[in-house]
PDB file of C-alpha atoms in Angstrom:
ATOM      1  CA  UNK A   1     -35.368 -52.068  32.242  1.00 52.00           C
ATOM      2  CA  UNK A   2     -33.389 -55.072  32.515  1.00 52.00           C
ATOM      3  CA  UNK A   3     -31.845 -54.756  29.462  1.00 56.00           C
ATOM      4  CA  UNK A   4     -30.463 -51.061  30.219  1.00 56.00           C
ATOM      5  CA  UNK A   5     -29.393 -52.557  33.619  1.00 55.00           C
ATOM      6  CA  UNK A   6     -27.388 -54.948  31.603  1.00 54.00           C
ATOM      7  CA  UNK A   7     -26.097 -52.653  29.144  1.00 51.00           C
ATOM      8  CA  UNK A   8     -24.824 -50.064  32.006  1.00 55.00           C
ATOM      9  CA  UNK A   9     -22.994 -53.040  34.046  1.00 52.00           C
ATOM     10  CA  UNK A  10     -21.154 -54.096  30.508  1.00 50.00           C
ATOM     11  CA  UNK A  11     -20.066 -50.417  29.803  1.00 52.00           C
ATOM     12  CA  UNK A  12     -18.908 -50.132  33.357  1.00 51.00           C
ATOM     13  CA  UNK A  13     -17.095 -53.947  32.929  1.00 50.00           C
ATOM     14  CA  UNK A  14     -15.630 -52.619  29.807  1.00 50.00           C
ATOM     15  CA  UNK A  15     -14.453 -49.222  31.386  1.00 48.00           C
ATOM     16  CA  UNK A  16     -12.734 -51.055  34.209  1.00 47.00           C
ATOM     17  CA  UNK A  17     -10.779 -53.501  31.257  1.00 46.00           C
ATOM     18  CA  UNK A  18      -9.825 -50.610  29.206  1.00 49.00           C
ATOM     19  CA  UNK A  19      -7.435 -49.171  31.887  1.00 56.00           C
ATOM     20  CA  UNK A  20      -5.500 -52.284  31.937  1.00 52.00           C
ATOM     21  CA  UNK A  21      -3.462 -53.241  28.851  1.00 52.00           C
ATOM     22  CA  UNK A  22      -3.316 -57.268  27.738  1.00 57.00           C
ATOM     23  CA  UNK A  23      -0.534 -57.772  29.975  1.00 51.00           C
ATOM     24  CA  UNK A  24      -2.196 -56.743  33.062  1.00 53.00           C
ATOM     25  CA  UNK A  25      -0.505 -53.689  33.612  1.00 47.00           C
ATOM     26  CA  UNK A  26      -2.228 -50.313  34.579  1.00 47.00           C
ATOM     27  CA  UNK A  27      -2.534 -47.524  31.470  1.00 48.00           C
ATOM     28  CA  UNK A  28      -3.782 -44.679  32.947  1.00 41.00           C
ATOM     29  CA  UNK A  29      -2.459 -45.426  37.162  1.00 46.00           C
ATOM     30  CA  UNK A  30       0.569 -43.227  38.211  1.00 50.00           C
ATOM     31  CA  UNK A  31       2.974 -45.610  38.973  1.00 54.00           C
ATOM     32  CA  UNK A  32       4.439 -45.769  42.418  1.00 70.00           C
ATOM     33  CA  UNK A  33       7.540 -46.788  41.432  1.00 79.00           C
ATOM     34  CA  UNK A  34       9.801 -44.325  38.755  1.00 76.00           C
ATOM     35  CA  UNK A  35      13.519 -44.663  38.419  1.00 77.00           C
ATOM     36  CA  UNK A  36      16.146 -43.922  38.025  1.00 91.00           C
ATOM     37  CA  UNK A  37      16.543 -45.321  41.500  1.00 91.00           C
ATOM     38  CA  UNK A  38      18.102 -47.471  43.640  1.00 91.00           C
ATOM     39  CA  UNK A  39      16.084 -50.897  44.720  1.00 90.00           C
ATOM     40  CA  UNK A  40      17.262 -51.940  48.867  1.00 89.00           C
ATOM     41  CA  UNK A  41      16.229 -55.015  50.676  1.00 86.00           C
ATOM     42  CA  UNK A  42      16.219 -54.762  54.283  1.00 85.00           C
ATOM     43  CA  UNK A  43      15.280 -56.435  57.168  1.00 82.00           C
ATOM     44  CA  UNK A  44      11.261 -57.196  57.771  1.00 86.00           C
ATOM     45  CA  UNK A  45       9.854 -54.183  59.809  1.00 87.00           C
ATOM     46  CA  UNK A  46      13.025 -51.939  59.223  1.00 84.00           C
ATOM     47  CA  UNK A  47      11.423 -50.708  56.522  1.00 88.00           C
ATOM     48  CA  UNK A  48      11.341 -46.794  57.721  1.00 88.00           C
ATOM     49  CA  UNK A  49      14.312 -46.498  59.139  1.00 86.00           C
ATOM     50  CA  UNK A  50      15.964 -48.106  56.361  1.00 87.00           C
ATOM     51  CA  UNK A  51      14.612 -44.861  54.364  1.00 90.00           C
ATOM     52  CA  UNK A  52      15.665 -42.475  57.282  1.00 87.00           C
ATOM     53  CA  UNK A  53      19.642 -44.169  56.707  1.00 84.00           C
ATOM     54  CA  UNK A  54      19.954 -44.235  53.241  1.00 89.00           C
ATOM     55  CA  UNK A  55      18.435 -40.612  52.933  1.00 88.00           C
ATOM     56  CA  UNK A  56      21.352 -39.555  55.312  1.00 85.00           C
ATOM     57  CA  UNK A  57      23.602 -41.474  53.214  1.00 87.00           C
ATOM     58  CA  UNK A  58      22.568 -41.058  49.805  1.00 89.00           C
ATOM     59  CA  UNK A  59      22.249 -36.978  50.871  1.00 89.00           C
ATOM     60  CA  UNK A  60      26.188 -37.265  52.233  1.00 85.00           C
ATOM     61  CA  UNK A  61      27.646 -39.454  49.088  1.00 88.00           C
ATOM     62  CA  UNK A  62      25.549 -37.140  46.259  1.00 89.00           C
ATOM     63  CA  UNK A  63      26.926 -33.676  48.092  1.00 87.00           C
ATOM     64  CA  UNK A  64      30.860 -34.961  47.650  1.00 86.00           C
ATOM     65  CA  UNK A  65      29.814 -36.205  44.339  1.00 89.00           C
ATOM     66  CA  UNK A  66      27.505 -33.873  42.902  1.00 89.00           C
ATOM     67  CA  UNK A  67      28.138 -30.792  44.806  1.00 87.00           C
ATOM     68  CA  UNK A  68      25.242 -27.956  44.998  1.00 78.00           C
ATOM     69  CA  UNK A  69      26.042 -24.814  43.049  1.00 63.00           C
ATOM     70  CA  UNK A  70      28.094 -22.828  44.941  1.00 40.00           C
ATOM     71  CA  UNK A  71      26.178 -19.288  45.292  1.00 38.00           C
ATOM     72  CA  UNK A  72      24.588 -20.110  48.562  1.00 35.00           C
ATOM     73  CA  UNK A  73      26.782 -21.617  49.844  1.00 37.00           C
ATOM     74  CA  UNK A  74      29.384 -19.086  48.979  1.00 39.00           C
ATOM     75  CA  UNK A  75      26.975 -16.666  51.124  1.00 33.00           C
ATOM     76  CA  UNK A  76      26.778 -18.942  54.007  1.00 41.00           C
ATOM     77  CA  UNK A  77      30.738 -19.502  54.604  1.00 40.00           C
ATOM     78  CA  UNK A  78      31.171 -15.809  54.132  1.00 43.00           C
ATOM     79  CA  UNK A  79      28.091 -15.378  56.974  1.00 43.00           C
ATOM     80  CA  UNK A  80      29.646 -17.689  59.207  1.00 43.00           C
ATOM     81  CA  UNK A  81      33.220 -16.411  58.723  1.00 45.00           C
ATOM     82  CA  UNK A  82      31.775 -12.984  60.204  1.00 46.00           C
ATOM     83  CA  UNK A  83      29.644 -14.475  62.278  1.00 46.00           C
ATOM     84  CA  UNK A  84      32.206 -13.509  65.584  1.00 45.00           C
ATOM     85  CA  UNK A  85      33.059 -10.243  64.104  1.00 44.00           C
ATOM     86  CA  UNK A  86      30.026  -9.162  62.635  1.00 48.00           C
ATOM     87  CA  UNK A  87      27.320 -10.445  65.261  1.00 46.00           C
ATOM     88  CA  UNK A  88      28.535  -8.228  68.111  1.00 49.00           C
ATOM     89  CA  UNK A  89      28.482  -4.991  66.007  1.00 55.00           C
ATOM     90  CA  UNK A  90      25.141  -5.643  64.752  1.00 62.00           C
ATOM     91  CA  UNK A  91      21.625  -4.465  66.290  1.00 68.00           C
ATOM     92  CA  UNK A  92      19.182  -7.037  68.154  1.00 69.00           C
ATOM     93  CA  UNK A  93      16.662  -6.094  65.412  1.00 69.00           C
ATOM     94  CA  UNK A  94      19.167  -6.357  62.425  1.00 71.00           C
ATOM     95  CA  UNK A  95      20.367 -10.305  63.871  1.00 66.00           C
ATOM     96  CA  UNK A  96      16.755 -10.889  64.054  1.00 69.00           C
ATOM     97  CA  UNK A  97      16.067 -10.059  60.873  1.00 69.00           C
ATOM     98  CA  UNK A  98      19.182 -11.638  59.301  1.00 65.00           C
ATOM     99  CA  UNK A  99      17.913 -15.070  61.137  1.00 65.00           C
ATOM    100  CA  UNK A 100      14.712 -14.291  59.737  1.00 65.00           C
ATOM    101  CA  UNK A 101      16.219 -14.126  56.317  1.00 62.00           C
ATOM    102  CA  UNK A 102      17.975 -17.098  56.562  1.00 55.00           C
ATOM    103  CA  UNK A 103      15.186 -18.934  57.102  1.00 55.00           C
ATOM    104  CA  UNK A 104      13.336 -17.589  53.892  1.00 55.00           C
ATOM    105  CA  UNK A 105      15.871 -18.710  52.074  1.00 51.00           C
ATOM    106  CA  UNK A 106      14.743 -21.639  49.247  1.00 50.00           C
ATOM    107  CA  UNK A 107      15.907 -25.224  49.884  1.00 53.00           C
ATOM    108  CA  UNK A 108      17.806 -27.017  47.181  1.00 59.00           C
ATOM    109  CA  UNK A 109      15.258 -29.438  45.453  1.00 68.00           C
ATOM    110  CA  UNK A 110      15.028 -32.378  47.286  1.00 83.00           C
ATOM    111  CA  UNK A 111      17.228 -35.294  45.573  1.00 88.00           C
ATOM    112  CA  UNK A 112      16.227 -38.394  46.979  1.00 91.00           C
ATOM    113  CA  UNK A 113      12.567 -39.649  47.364  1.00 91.00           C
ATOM    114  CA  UNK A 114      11.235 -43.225  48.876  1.00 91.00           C
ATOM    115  CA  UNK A 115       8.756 -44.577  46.584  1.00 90.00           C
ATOM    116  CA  UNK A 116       6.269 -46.967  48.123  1.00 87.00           C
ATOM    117  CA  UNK A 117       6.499 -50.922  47.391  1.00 88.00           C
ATOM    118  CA  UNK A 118       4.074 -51.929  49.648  1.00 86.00           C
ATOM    119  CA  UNK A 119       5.870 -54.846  50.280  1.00 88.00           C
ATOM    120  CA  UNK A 120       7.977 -55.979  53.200  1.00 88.00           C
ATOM    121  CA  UNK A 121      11.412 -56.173  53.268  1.00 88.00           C
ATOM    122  CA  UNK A 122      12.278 -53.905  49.721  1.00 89.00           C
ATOM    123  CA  UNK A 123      12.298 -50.149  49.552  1.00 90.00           C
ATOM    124  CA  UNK A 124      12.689 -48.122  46.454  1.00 91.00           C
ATOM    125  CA  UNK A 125      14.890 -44.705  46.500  1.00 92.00           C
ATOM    126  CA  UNK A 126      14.202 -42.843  43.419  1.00 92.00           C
ATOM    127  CA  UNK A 127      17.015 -40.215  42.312  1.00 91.00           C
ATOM    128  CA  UNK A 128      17.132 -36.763  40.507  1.00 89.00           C
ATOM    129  CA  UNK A 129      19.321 -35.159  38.106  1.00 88.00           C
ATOM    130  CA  UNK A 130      22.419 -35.192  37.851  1.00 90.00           C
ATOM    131  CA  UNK A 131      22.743 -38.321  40.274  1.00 91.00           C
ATOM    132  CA  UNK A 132      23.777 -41.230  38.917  1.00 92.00           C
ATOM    133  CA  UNK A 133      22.540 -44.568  40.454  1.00 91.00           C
ATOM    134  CA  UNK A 134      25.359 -46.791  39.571  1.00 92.00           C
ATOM    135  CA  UNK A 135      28.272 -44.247  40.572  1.00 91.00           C
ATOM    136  CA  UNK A 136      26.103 -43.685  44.092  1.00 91.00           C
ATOM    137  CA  UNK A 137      25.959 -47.280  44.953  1.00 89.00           C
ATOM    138  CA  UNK A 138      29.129 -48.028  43.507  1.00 88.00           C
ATOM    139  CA  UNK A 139      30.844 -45.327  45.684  1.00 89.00           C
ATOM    140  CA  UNK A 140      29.454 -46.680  48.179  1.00 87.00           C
ATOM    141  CA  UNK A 141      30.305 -50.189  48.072  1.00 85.00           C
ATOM    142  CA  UNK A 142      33.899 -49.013  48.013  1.00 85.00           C
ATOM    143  CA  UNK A 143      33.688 -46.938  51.162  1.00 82.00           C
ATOM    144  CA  UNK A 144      31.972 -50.543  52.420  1.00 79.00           C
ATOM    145  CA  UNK A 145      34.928 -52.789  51.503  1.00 77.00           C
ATOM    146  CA  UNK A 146      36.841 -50.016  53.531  1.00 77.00           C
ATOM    147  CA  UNK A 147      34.866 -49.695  56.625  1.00 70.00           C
ATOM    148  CA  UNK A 148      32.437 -52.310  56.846  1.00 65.00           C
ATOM    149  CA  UNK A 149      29.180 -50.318  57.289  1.00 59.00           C
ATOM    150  CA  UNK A 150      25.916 -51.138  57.089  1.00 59.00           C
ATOM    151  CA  UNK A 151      24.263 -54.337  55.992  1.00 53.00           C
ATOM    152  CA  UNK A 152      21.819 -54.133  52.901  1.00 66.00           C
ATOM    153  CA  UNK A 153      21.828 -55.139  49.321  1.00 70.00           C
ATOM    154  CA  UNK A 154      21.811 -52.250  46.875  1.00 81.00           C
ATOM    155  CA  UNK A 155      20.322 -52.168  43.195  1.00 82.00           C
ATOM    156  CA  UNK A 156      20.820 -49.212  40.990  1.00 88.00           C
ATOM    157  CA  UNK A 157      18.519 -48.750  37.841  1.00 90.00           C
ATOM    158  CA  UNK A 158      19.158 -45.696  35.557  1.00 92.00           C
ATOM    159  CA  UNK A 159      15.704 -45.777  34.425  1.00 92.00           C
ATOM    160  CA  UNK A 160      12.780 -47.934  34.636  1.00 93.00           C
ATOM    161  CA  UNK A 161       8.979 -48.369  32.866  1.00 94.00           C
ATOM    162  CA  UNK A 162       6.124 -50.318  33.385  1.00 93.00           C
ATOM    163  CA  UNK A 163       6.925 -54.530  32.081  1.00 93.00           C
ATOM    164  CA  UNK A 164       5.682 -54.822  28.765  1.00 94.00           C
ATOM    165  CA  UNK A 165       7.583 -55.685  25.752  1.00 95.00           C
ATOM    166  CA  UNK A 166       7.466 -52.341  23.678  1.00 94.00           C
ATOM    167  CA  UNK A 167       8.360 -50.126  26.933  1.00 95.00           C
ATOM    168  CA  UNK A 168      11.027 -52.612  27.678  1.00 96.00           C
ATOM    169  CA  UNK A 169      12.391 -51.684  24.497  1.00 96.00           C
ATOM    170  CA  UNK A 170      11.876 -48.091  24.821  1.00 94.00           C
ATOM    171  CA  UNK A 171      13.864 -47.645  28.032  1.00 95.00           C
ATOM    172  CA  UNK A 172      16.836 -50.443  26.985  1.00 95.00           C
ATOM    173  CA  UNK A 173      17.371 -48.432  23.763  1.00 94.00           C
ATOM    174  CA  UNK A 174      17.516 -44.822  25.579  1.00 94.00           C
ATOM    175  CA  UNK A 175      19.662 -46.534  28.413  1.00 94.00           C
ATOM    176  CA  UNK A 176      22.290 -48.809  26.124  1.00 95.00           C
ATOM    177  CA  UNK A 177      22.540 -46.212  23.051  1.00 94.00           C
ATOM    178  CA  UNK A 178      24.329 -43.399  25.359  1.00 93.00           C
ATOM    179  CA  UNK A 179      26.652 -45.870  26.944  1.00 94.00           C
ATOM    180  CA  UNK A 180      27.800 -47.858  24.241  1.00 94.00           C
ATOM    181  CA  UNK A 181      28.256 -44.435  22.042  1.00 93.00           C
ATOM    182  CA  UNK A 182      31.308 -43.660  24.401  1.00 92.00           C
ATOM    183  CA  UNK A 183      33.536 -45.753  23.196  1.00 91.00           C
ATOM    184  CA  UNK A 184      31.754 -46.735  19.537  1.00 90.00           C
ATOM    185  CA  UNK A 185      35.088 -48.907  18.557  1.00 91.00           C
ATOM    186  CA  UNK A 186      34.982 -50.926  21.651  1.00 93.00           C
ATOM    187  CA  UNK A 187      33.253 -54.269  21.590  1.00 93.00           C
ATOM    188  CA  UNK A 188      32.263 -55.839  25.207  1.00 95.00           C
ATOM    189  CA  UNK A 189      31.180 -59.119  26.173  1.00 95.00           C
ATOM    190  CA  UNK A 190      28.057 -58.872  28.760  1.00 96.00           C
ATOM    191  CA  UNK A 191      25.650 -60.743  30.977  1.00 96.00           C
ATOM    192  CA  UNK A 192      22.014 -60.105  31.473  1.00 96.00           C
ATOM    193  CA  UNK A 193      21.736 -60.246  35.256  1.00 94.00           C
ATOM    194  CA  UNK A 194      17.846 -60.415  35.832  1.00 95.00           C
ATOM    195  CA  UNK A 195      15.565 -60.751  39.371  1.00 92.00           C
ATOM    196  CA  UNK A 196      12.389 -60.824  39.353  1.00 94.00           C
ATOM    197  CA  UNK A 197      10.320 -60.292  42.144  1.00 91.00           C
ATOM    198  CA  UNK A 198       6.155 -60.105  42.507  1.00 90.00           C
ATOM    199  CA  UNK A 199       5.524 -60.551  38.777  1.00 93.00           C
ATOM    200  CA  UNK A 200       4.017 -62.831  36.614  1.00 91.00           C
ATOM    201  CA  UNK A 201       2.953 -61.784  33.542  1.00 93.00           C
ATOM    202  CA  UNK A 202       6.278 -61.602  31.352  1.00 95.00           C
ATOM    203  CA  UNK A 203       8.295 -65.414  31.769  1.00 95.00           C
ATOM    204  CA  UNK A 204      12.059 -64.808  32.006  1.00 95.00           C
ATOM    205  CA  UNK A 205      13.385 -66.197  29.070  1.00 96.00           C
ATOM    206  CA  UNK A 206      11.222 -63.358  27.439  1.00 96.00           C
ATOM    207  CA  UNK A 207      12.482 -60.432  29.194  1.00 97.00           C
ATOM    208  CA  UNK A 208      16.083 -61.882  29.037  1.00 96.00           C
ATOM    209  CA  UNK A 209      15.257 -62.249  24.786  1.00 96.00           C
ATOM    210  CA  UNK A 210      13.877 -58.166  25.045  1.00 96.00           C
ATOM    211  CA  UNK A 211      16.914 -56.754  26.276  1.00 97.00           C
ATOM    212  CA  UNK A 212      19.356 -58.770  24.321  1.00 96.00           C
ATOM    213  CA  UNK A 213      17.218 -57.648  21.333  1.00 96.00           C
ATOM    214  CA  UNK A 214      18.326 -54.169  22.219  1.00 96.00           C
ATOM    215  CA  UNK A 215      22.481 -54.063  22.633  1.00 95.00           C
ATOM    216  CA  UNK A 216      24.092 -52.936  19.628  1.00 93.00           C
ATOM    217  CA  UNK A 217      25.660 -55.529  17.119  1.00 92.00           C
ATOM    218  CA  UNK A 218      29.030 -56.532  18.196  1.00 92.00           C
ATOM    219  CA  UNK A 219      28.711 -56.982  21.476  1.00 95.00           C
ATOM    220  CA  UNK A 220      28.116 -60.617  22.888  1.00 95.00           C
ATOM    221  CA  UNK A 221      26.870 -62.671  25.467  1.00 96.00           C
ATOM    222  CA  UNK A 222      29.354 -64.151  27.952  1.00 95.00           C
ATOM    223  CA  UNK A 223      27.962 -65.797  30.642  1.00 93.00           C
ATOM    224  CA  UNK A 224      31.029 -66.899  32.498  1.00 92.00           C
ATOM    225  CA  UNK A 225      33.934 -63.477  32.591  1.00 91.00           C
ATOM    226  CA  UNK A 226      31.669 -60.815  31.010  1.00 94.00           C
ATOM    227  CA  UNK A 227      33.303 -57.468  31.203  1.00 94.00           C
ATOM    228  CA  UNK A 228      29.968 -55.768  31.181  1.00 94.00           C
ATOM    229  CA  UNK A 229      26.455 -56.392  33.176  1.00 95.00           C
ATOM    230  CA  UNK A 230      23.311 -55.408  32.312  1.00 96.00           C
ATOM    231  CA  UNK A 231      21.483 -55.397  35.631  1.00 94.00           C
ATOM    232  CA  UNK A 232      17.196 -55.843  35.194  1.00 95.00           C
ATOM    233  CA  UNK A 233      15.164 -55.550  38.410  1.00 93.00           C
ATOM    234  CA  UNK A 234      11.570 -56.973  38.091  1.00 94.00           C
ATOM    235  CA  UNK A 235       9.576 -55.840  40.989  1.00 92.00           C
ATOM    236  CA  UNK A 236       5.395 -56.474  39.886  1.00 90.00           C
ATOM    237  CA  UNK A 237       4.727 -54.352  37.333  1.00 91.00           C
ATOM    238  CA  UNK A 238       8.016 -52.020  37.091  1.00 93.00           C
ATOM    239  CA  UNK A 239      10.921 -52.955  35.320  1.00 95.00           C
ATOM    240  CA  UNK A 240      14.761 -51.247  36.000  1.00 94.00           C
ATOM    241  CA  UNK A 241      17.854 -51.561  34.044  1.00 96.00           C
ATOM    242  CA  UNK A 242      21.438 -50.267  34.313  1.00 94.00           C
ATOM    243  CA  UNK A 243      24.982 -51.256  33.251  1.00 94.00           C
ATOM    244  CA  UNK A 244      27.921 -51.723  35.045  1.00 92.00           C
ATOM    245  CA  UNK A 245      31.371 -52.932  35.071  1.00 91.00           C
ATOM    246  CA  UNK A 246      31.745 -53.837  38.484  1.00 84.00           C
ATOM    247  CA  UNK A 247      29.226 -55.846  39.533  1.00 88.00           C
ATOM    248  CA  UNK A 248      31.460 -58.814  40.472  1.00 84.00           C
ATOM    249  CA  UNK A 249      34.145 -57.154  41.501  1.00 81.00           C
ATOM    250  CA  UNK A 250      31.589 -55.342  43.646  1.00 82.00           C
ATOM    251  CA  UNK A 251      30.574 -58.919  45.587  1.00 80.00           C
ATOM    252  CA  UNK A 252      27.665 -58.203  43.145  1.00 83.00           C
ATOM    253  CA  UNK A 253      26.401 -55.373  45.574  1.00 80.00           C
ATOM    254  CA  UNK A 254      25.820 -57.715  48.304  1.00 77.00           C
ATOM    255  CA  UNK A 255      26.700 -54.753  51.132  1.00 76.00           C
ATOM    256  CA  UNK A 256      26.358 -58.001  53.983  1.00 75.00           C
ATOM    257  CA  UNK A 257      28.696 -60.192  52.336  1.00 76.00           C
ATOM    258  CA  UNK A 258      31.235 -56.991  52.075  1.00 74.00           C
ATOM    259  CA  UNK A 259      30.646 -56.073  55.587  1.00 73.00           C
ATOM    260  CA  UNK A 260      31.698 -59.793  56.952  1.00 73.00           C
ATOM    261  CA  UNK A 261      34.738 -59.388  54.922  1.00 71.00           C
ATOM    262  CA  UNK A 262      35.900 -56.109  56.229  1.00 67.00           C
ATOM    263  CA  UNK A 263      35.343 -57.149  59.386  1.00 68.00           C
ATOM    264  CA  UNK A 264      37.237 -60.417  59.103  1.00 69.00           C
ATOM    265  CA  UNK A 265      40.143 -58.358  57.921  1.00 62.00           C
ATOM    266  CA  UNK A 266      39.274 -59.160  54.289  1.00 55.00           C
ATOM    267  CA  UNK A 267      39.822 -62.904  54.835  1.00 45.00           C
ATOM    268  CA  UNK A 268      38.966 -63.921  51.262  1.00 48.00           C
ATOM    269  CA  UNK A 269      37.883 -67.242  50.428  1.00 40.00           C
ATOM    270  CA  UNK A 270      37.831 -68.829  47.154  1.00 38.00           C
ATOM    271  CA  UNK A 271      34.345 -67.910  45.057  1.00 37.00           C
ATOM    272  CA  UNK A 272      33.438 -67.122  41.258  1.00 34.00           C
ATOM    273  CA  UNK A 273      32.852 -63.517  42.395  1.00 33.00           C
ATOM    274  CA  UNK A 274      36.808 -62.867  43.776  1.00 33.00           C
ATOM    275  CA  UNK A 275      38.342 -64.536  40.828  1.00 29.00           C
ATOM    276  CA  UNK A 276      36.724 -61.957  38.297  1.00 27.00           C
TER     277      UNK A 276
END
């Protein structure tokens, strides 16, 4: 009896172990966390209605950037341009149904979604086809410089996988290949900008070594006036990457620091990021 006691506790033991790979990281757990996405830190216990404001924002930049097809809407203008006209001429039962209608109608597909951290202070905004998390944020650090609104810092990641080497791999070669393959002739000089947050398991020097494994030949490292950046957000067990040109030019997406400086009256003072 004791020995089948024993045997069942090391097959459940060795159940447990098998849904973890070497590096700690879940095999068969949904993750949480799926890009592409943009990665916010906010202030401790404004968590939710950080998610309420950049839903209202990330809905209002995404419809002037990637508008909705344009059947529905089509129908609606032409509903409310006869809306005086129409309304008076109709019956109380045929408005009532036409509300009714209305109604029925199917909602576009939800673009944005909050994926939960569990942590205090960072919030994760997943995105859908065909948005584009670099454009969004960078559209929206230029209405920022402008205006001076709202105070956050803003990471975009066009895709993202659990950190381990081989997926690291995986998702730098499907995110670098259709980039670079625009202009093939072109050769860039680029910085790995990396933050890692919550995690352990991989040092940095190795994920740093992954992803530089992974650009194209021709293309080197400049850590001082890159023209490209290769942005890597490490957040426990989920890694994000993107590229972008802008990303000093930007204030490195620092929303805050922009926001003081519009509302200085773009006072600059001297720093690495306004020379570049």
């Amino acid at each position: 009896m004791a020995d089948e006691s024993s045997k069942r506790k090391s097959q459940g033991s060795d159940k447990k172990r098998k849904k973890y790979r070497s590096d700690g990281t879940p095999i068969w757990s949904k993750r949480h966390i799926d890009g592409p996405g943009v990665w916010v830190s906010c202030v401790k216990g404004k968590e939710k209605q950080t998610v309420g404001e950049l839903y209202d924002l990330f809905d209002s930049l995404a419809s002037d950037l990637w508008p909705l097809g344009g059947k529905e809407k089509d129908a609606d203008s032409d509903d409310d341009d006869n809306d005086d006209t129409g309304a008076a001429s109709l019956s109380l039962e045929a408005q009532i149904s036409n509300e009714i209608s209305a109604m029925k109608r199917p909602r576009h597909e939800q673009r944005f979604t909050n994926c939960q951290t569990n942590t205090p202070c960072v919030v994760f905004i997943s995105c859908k086809t065909p948005v584009d998390p670099v454009r969004l944020v960078e559209t929206h650090i230029r209405n920022v410089q402008k205006t001076g609104f709202m105070r956050t810092r803003f990471v975009p990641v066009s895709g993202s996988c659990v950190t381990n080497i081989p997926e690291i791999q995986a998702l730098c070669r499907s995110t670098f290949e259709p980039f670079f393959a625009r202009e093939p002739e072109r050769k860039y000089s680029y910085k790995i900008e990396l933050r890692i947050r919550n995690h352990t398991t991989l040092s940095r020097p190795t994920i740093i070594q992954t992803i530089a494994d992974c650009v194209p030949e021709g293309h080197v490292v400049n850590l001082t006036d890159p023209t490209l950046f290769i942005l890597v957000e490490v957040f426990k067990s989920v890694l994000g990457v993107a590229i972008t040109r802008e990303y000093y030019s930007l204030q490195k997406f620092n929303v805050m620091e922009i926001s003081n400086r519009a509302q200085n009256g773009g006072i600059d003072g001297e720093s690495r990021v306004d020379s570049i």
